[in-house]
PDB file of C-alpha atoms in Angstrom:
ATOM      1  CA  UNK A   1     117.935  95.981  75.276  1.00 23.00           C
ATOM      2  CA  UNK A   2     117.573  97.945  78.550  1.00 29.00           C
ATOM      3  CA  UNK A   3     117.566 101.873  78.791  1.00 30.00           C
ATOM      4  CA  UNK A   4     118.303 103.471  81.969  1.00 33.00           C
ATOM      5  CA  UNK A   5     118.007 107.244  82.628  1.00 32.00           C
ATOM      6  CA  UNK A   6     119.228 109.031  85.629  1.00 34.00           C
ATOM      7  CA  UNK A   7     116.410 111.141  87.056  1.00 37.00           C
ATOM      8  CA  UNK A   8     117.143 114.219  89.090  1.00 37.00           C
ATOM      9  CA  UNK A   9     115.613 114.200  92.615  1.00 44.00           C
ATOM     10  CA  UNK A  10     116.151 115.712  96.005  1.00 48.00           C
ATOM     11  CA  UNK A  11     117.366 112.468  97.456  1.00 47.00           C
ATOM     12  CA  UNK A  12     121.064 111.736  97.207  1.00 53.00           C
ATOM     13  CA  UNK A  13     122.124 108.941  95.056  1.00 52.00           C
ATOM     14  CA  UNK A  14     121.400 107.619  91.592  1.00 48.00           C
ATOM     15  CA  UNK A  15     117.758 107.127  90.400  1.00 50.00           C
ATOM     16  CA  UNK A  16     117.086 105.096  87.208  1.00 51.00           C
ATOM     17  CA  UNK A  17     113.917 104.805  85.137  1.00 48.00           C
ATOM     18  CA  UNK A  18     114.328 101.401  83.371  1.00 52.00           C
ATOM     19  CA  UNK A  19     112.600 100.487  80.243  1.00 47.00           C
ATOM     20  CA  UNK A  20     113.206  97.121  78.852  1.00 47.00           C
ATOM     21  CA  UNK A  21     112.187  94.737  76.335  1.00 50.00           C
ATOM     22  CA  UNK A  22     109.357  93.265  78.524  1.00 50.00           C
ATOM     23  CA  UNK A  23     107.241  90.378  77.142  1.00 51.00           C
ATOM     24  CA  UNK A  24     103.881  91.134  78.874  1.00 49.00           C
ATOM     25  CA  UNK A  25     102.428  87.820  77.640  1.00 50.00           C
ATOM     26  CA  UNK A  26     105.171  85.895  79.662  1.00 51.00           C
ATOM     27  CA  UNK A  27     105.701  88.645  82.235  1.00 49.00           C
ATOM     28  CA  UNK A  28     109.467  88.804  82.272  1.00 50.00           C
ATOM     29  CA  UNK A  29     112.335  91.010  81.349  1.00 51.00           C
ATOM     30  CA  UNK A  30     114.644  89.994  78.586  1.00 50.00           C
ATOM     31  CA  UNK A  31     117.814  90.836  80.781  1.00 50.00           C
ATOM     32  CA  UNK A  32     117.699  90.050  84.440  1.00 55.00           C
ATOM     33  CA  UNK A  33     117.690  92.957  86.899  1.00 58.00           C
ATOM     34  CA  UNK A  34     120.856  91.536  88.730  1.00 53.00           C
ATOM     35  CA  UNK A  35     122.880  91.964  85.480  1.00 57.00           C
ATOM     36  CA  UNK A  36     122.518  95.595  85.310  1.00 61.00           C
ATOM     37  CA  UNK A  37     122.886  96.917  88.903  1.00 63.00           C
ATOM     38  CA  UNK A  38     125.124  96.089  91.862  1.00 68.00           C
ATOM     39  CA  UNK A  39     122.524  97.020  94.472  1.00 76.00           C
ATOM     40  CA  UNK A  40     118.923  98.208  94.251  1.00 79.00           C
ATOM     41  CA  UNK A  41     117.329  99.733  97.289  1.00 84.00           C
ATOM     42  CA  UNK A  42     113.702 100.280  95.998  1.00 86.00           C
ATOM     43  CA  UNK A  43     111.831  99.292  92.836  1.00 86.00           C
ATOM     44  CA  UNK A  44     108.540 100.907  91.804  1.00 86.00           C
ATOM     45  CA  UNK A  45     106.413  98.467  89.761  1.00 88.00           C
ATOM     46  CA  UNK A  46     103.892  99.833  87.331  1.00 86.00           C
ATOM     47  CA  UNK A  47     103.119  96.955  85.042  1.00 85.00           C
ATOM     48  CA  UNK A  48      99.984  94.965  84.214  1.00 89.00           C
ATOM     49  CA  UNK A  49      98.738  93.063  87.279  1.00 94.00           C
ATOM     50  CA  UNK A  50      99.374  89.608  85.718  1.00 93.00           C
ATOM     51  CA  UNK A  51     103.066  90.517  85.155  1.00 88.00           C
ATOM     52  CA  UNK A  52     103.696  91.713  88.703  1.00 91.00           C
ATOM     53  CA  UNK A  53     104.492  88.349  90.460  1.00 93.00           C
ATOM     54  CA  UNK A  54     107.292  87.538  88.056  1.00 88.00           C
ATOM     55  CA  UNK A  55     108.595  91.195  88.193  1.00 87.00           C
ATOM     56  CA  UNK A  56     108.681  90.743  92.127  1.00 91.00           C
ATOM     57  CA  UNK A  57     110.310  87.478  91.937  1.00 91.00           C
ATOM     58  CA  UNK A  58     113.039  88.897  89.644  1.00 86.00           C
ATOM     59  CA  UNK A  59     113.474  91.883  92.074  1.00 88.00           C
ATOM     60  CA  UNK A  60     113.758  89.437  95.005  1.00 91.00           C
ATOM     61  CA  UNK A  61     116.275  87.252  93.064  1.00 87.00           C
ATOM     62  CA  UNK A  62     118.364  90.490  92.409  1.00 85.00           C
ATOM     63  CA  UNK A  63     118.516  91.263  96.172  1.00 87.00           C
ATOM     64  CA  UNK A  64     116.192  94.292  95.857  1.00 87.00           C
ATOM     65  CA  UNK A  65     115.439  95.590  99.425  1.00 89.00           C
ATOM     66  CA  UNK A  66     111.964  96.975  98.860  1.00 90.00           C
ATOM     67  CA  UNK A  67     109.257  97.482  96.239  1.00 91.00           C
ATOM     68  CA  UNK A  68     106.273  99.759  95.707  1.00 92.00           C
ATOM     69  CA  UNK A  69     103.611  98.108  93.577  1.00 93.00           C
ATOM     70  CA  UNK A  70     101.229 100.997  92.218  1.00 91.00           C
ATOM     71  CA  UNK A  71      99.721  98.661  89.539  1.00 92.00           C
ATOM     72  CA  UNK A  72      96.038  97.716  90.172  1.00 94.00           C
ATOM     73  CA  UNK A  73      93.985  94.863  89.277  1.00 96.00           C
ATOM     74  CA  UNK A  74      94.401  92.521  92.336  1.00 97.00           C
ATOM     75  CA  UNK A  75      91.993  91.564  95.113  1.00 95.00           C
ATOM     76  CA  UNK A  76      89.951  94.764  94.633  1.00 94.00           C
ATOM     77  CA  UNK A  77      88.753  93.288  91.263  1.00 96.00           C
ATOM     78  CA  UNK A  78      87.826  89.646  92.351  1.00 96.00           C
ATOM     79  CA  UNK A  79      89.083  86.125  92.467  1.00 97.00           C
ATOM     80  CA  UNK A  80      91.580  86.459  89.620  1.00 96.00           C
ATOM     81  CA  UNK A  81      93.416  89.447  91.314  1.00 96.00           C
ATOM     82  CA  UNK A  82      93.193  87.756  94.738  1.00 96.00           C
ATOM     83  CA  UNK A  83      95.035  84.866  93.204  1.00 97.00           C
ATOM     84  CA  UNK A  84      97.853  87.131  91.994  1.00 97.00           C
ATOM     85  CA  UNK A  85      98.084  88.496  95.504  1.00 96.00           C
ATOM     86  CA  UNK A  86      98.477  84.844  96.783  1.00 97.00           C
ATOM     87  CA  UNK A  87     101.321  84.279  94.265  1.00 97.00           C
ATOM     88  CA  UNK A  88     103.090  87.465  95.573  1.00 97.00           C
ATOM     89  CA  UNK A  89     102.847  86.263  99.155  1.00 96.00           C
ATOM     90  CA  UNK A  90     104.196  82.731  98.052  1.00 96.00           C
ATOM     91  CA  UNK A  91     107.022  84.109  96.027  1.00 94.00           C
ATOM     92  CA  UNK A  92     108.106  86.425  98.898  1.00 93.00           C
ATOM     93  CA  UNK A  93     107.393  84.036 101.773  1.00 93.00           C
ATOM     94  CA  UNK A  94     111.191  83.394 102.205  1.00 93.00           C
ATOM     95  CA  UNK A  95     112.465  86.655 100.909  1.00 94.00           C
ATOM     96  CA  UNK A  96     113.685  89.575 103.126  1.00 93.00           C
ATOM     97  CA  UNK A  97     112.227  92.118 100.442  1.00 92.00           C
ATOM     98  CA  UNK A  98     109.204  94.098 101.660  1.00 90.00           C
ATOM     99  CA  UNK A  99     106.590  95.400  99.326  1.00 93.00           C
ATOM    100  CA  UNK A 100     104.056  98.105  99.633  1.00 93.00           C
ATOM    101  CA  UNK A 101     100.808  97.703  97.695  1.00 91.00           C
ATOM    102  CA  UNK A 102      99.721  96.501  95.242  1.00 96.00           C
ATOM    103  CA  UNK A 103      97.056  99.226  94.241  1.00 94.00           C
ATOM    104  CA  UNK A 104      98.724 101.897  96.288  1.00 93.00           C
ATOM    105  CA  UNK A 105      99.823 105.521  96.008  1.00 89.00           C
ATOM    106  CA  UNK A 106     103.382 104.817  97.275  1.00 89.00           C
ATOM    107  CA  UNK A 107     105.644 106.309 100.157  1.00 90.00           C
ATOM    108  CA  UNK A 108     106.604 109.816 100.699  1.00 88.00           C
ATOM    109  CA  UNK A 109     109.224 110.882 103.370  1.00 87.00           C
ATOM    110  CA  UNK A 110     109.608 114.643 102.946  1.00 86.00           C
ATOM    111  CA  UNK A 111     112.065 114.584 105.795  1.00 81.00           C
ATOM    112  CA  UNK A 112     114.514 112.737 103.523  1.00 83.00           C
ATOM    113  CA  UNK A 113     113.427 114.303 100.303  1.00 83.00           C
ATOM    114  CA  UNK A 114     111.819 110.744  99.122  1.00 85.00           C
ATOM    115  CA  UNK A 115     108.766 110.886  96.994  1.00 87.00           C
ATOM    116  CA  UNK A 116     108.274 107.413  95.829  1.00 87.00           C
ATOM    117  CA  UNK A 117     104.769 107.735  94.611  1.00 88.00           C
ATOM    118  CA  UNK A 118     102.982 108.744  91.345  1.00 82.00           C
ATOM    119  CA  UNK A 119     102.208 112.191  92.900  1.00 83.00           C
ATOM    120  CA  UNK A 120     103.742 115.405  92.011  1.00 78.00           C
ATOM    121  CA  UNK A 121     102.883 116.890  95.454  1.00 76.00           C
ATOM    122  CA  UNK A 122     105.907 117.347  97.644  1.00 82.00           C
ATOM    123  CA  UNK A 123     104.573 118.241 101.117  1.00 85.00           C
ATOM    124  CA  UNK A 124     106.836 120.123 103.612  1.00 86.00           C
ATOM    125  CA  UNK A 125     108.859 118.224 106.160  1.00 88.00           C
ATOM    126  CA  UNK A 126     107.153 117.941 109.336  1.00 84.00           C
ATOM    127  CA  UNK A 127     106.116 115.923 112.405  1.00 82.00           C
ATOM    128  CA  UNK A 128     103.092 114.011 111.332  1.00 83.00           C
ATOM    129  CA  UNK A 129     103.109 110.485 110.018  1.00 85.00           C
ATOM    130  CA  UNK A 130     100.144 109.332 107.820  1.00 85.00           C
ATOM    131  CA  UNK A 131      99.377 105.657 107.238  1.00 85.00           C
ATOM    132  CA  UNK A 132      96.357 105.084 104.921  1.00 86.00           C
ATOM    133  CA  UNK A 133      95.127 102.107 103.149  1.00 79.00           C
ATOM    134  CA  UNK A 134      93.415 104.411 100.810  1.00 79.00           C
ATOM    135  CA  UNK A 135      95.435 106.327  98.310  1.00 76.00           C
ATOM    136  CA  UNK A 136      92.522 108.824  97.878  1.00 76.00           C
ATOM    137  CA  UNK A 137      92.565 109.706 101.597  1.00 77.00           C
ATOM    138  CA  UNK A 138      96.369 110.270 101.451  1.00 78.00           C
ATOM    139  CA  UNK A 139      95.928 112.551  98.398  1.00 77.00           C
ATOM    140  CA  UNK A 140      93.242 114.416 100.208  1.00 75.00           C
ATOM    141  CA  UNK A 141      95.420 114.956 103.330  1.00 75.00           C
ATOM    142  CA  UNK A 142      98.389 115.928 101.300  1.00 74.00           C
ATOM    143  CA  UNK A 143      96.270 118.346  99.071  1.00 71.00           C
ATOM    144  CA  UNK A 144      94.795 120.129 101.915  1.00 67.00           C
ATOM    145  CA  UNK A 145      97.873 120.222 104.272  1.00 60.00           C
ATOM    146  CA  UNK A 146      97.871 124.005 104.454  1.00 70.00           C
ATOM    147  CA  UNK A 147     101.219 124.414 105.920  1.00 76.00           C
ATOM    148  CA  UNK A 148     101.098 121.182 108.050  1.00 81.00           C
ATOM    149  CA  UNK A 149     104.302 119.266 107.374  1.00 84.00           C
ATOM    150  CA  UNK A 150     104.794 115.556 107.079  1.00 86.00           C
ATOM    151  CA  UNK A 151     107.523 112.948 108.412  1.00 84.00           C
ATOM    152  CA  UNK A 152     106.069 110.011 106.357  1.00 87.00           C
ATOM    153  CA  UNK A 153     103.102 109.460 104.076  1.00 88.00           C
ATOM    154  CA  UNK A 154     102.339 105.668 103.225  1.00 89.00           C
ATOM    155  CA  UNK A 155      99.548 104.430 101.241  1.00 89.00           C
ATOM    156  CA  UNK A 156      99.316 100.618 101.812  1.00 91.00           C
ATOM    157  CA  UNK A 157      96.915  99.621  99.211  1.00 89.00           C
ATOM    158  CA  UNK A 158      95.897  96.142  99.426  1.00 91.00           C
ATOM    159  CA  UNK A 159      98.605  95.576 101.855  1.00 89.00           C
ATOM    160  CA  UNK A 160      99.527  92.231 100.489  1.00 89.00           C
ATOM    161  CA  UNK A 161     102.848  91.817 102.158  1.00 86.00           C
ATOM    162  CA  UNK A 162     103.051  94.912 104.505  1.00 85.00           C
ATOM    163  CA  UNK A 163      99.815  96.277 105.877  1.00 81.00           C
ATOM    164  CA  UNK A 164      98.962  99.335 107.987  1.00 80.00           C
ATOM    165  CA  UNK A 165      99.906  97.435 111.254  1.00 79.00           C
ATOM    166  CA  UNK A 166     103.493  96.718 109.768  1.00 82.00           C
ATOM    167  CA  UNK A 167     103.933 100.271 108.842  1.00 77.00           C
ATOM    168  CA  UNK A 168     102.733 101.547 112.329  1.00 76.00           C
ATOM    169  CA  UNK A 169     105.302  99.192 114.054  1.00 76.00           C
ATOM    170  CA  UNK A 170     107.991 100.269 111.786  1.00 76.00           C
ATOM    171  CA  UNK A 171     107.565 103.924 111.972  1.00 74.00           C
ATOM    172  CA  UNK A 172     106.975 103.713 115.666  1.00 72.00           C
ATOM    173  CA  UNK A 173     110.332 101.888 116.011  1.00 67.00           C
ATOM    174  CA  UNK A 174     112.576 103.934 113.790  1.00 60.00           C
ATOM    175  CA  UNK A 175     111.397 107.485 114.517  1.00 58.00           C
ATOM    176  CA  UNK A 176     112.247 109.320 117.703  1.00 55.00           C
ATOM    177  CA  UNK A 177     109.518 111.246 119.317  1.00 52.00           C
ATOM    178  CA  UNK A 178     111.341 114.593 118.588  1.00 53.00           C
ATOM    179  CA  UNK A 179     110.682 113.953 114.851  1.00 58.00           C
ATOM    180  CA  UNK A 180     107.186 112.747 114.970  1.00 55.00           C
ATOM    181  CA  UNK A 181     104.439 114.247 117.068  1.00 71.00           C
ATOM    182  CA  UNK A 182     101.457 112.723 115.635  1.00 72.00           C
ATOM    183  CA  UNK A 183     100.568 109.548 113.702  1.00 71.00           C
ATOM    184  CA  UNK A 184      97.281 109.159 111.793  1.00 73.00           C
ATOM    185  CA  UNK A 185      96.282 105.721 110.705  1.00 74.00           C
ATOM    186  CA  UNK A 186      93.145 105.373 108.338  1.00 74.00           C
ATOM    187  CA  UNK A 187      92.147 101.755 107.473  1.00 73.00           C
ATOM    188  CA  UNK A 188      89.027 100.387 106.060  1.00 74.00           C
TER     189      UNK A 188
END
């Protein structure tokens, strides 16, 4: 049984928080995502690491355009976690779906009212793009912004599918210079 609740936000369109019968042992939903929604632009995944590859496979099969995986427990924890990232890459090899993370803060685009992160901070719109592998660096930049507005803030986390270089190219190609005056890229 799936429950979907509309969540009010500043971005136009419907937002749903989905809680399903989820079998954590087998890592799958009882009802496929495609059976509930016509089109899904973005999925935020916050499930135990071992379940993430199957959740992303279901998202890809449902035609989800992109996903943000905030779950931790991947290559940052050792060989088992690295193996999960390999599974994710294999699952998405032929999929057009792009994934931020795992082990990331998320994506914030104040210029369009999007906060797809687990932060409650909503920075002012502005002209700075920040791409950071580290969520902590992004949090500190946002927490001390003191009147500086951001165009885009991305925490790439482990960068299993899309890393900082991918985001640098994407932001550079889609944003005209009048909207973005500076870009800060922080990688480890």
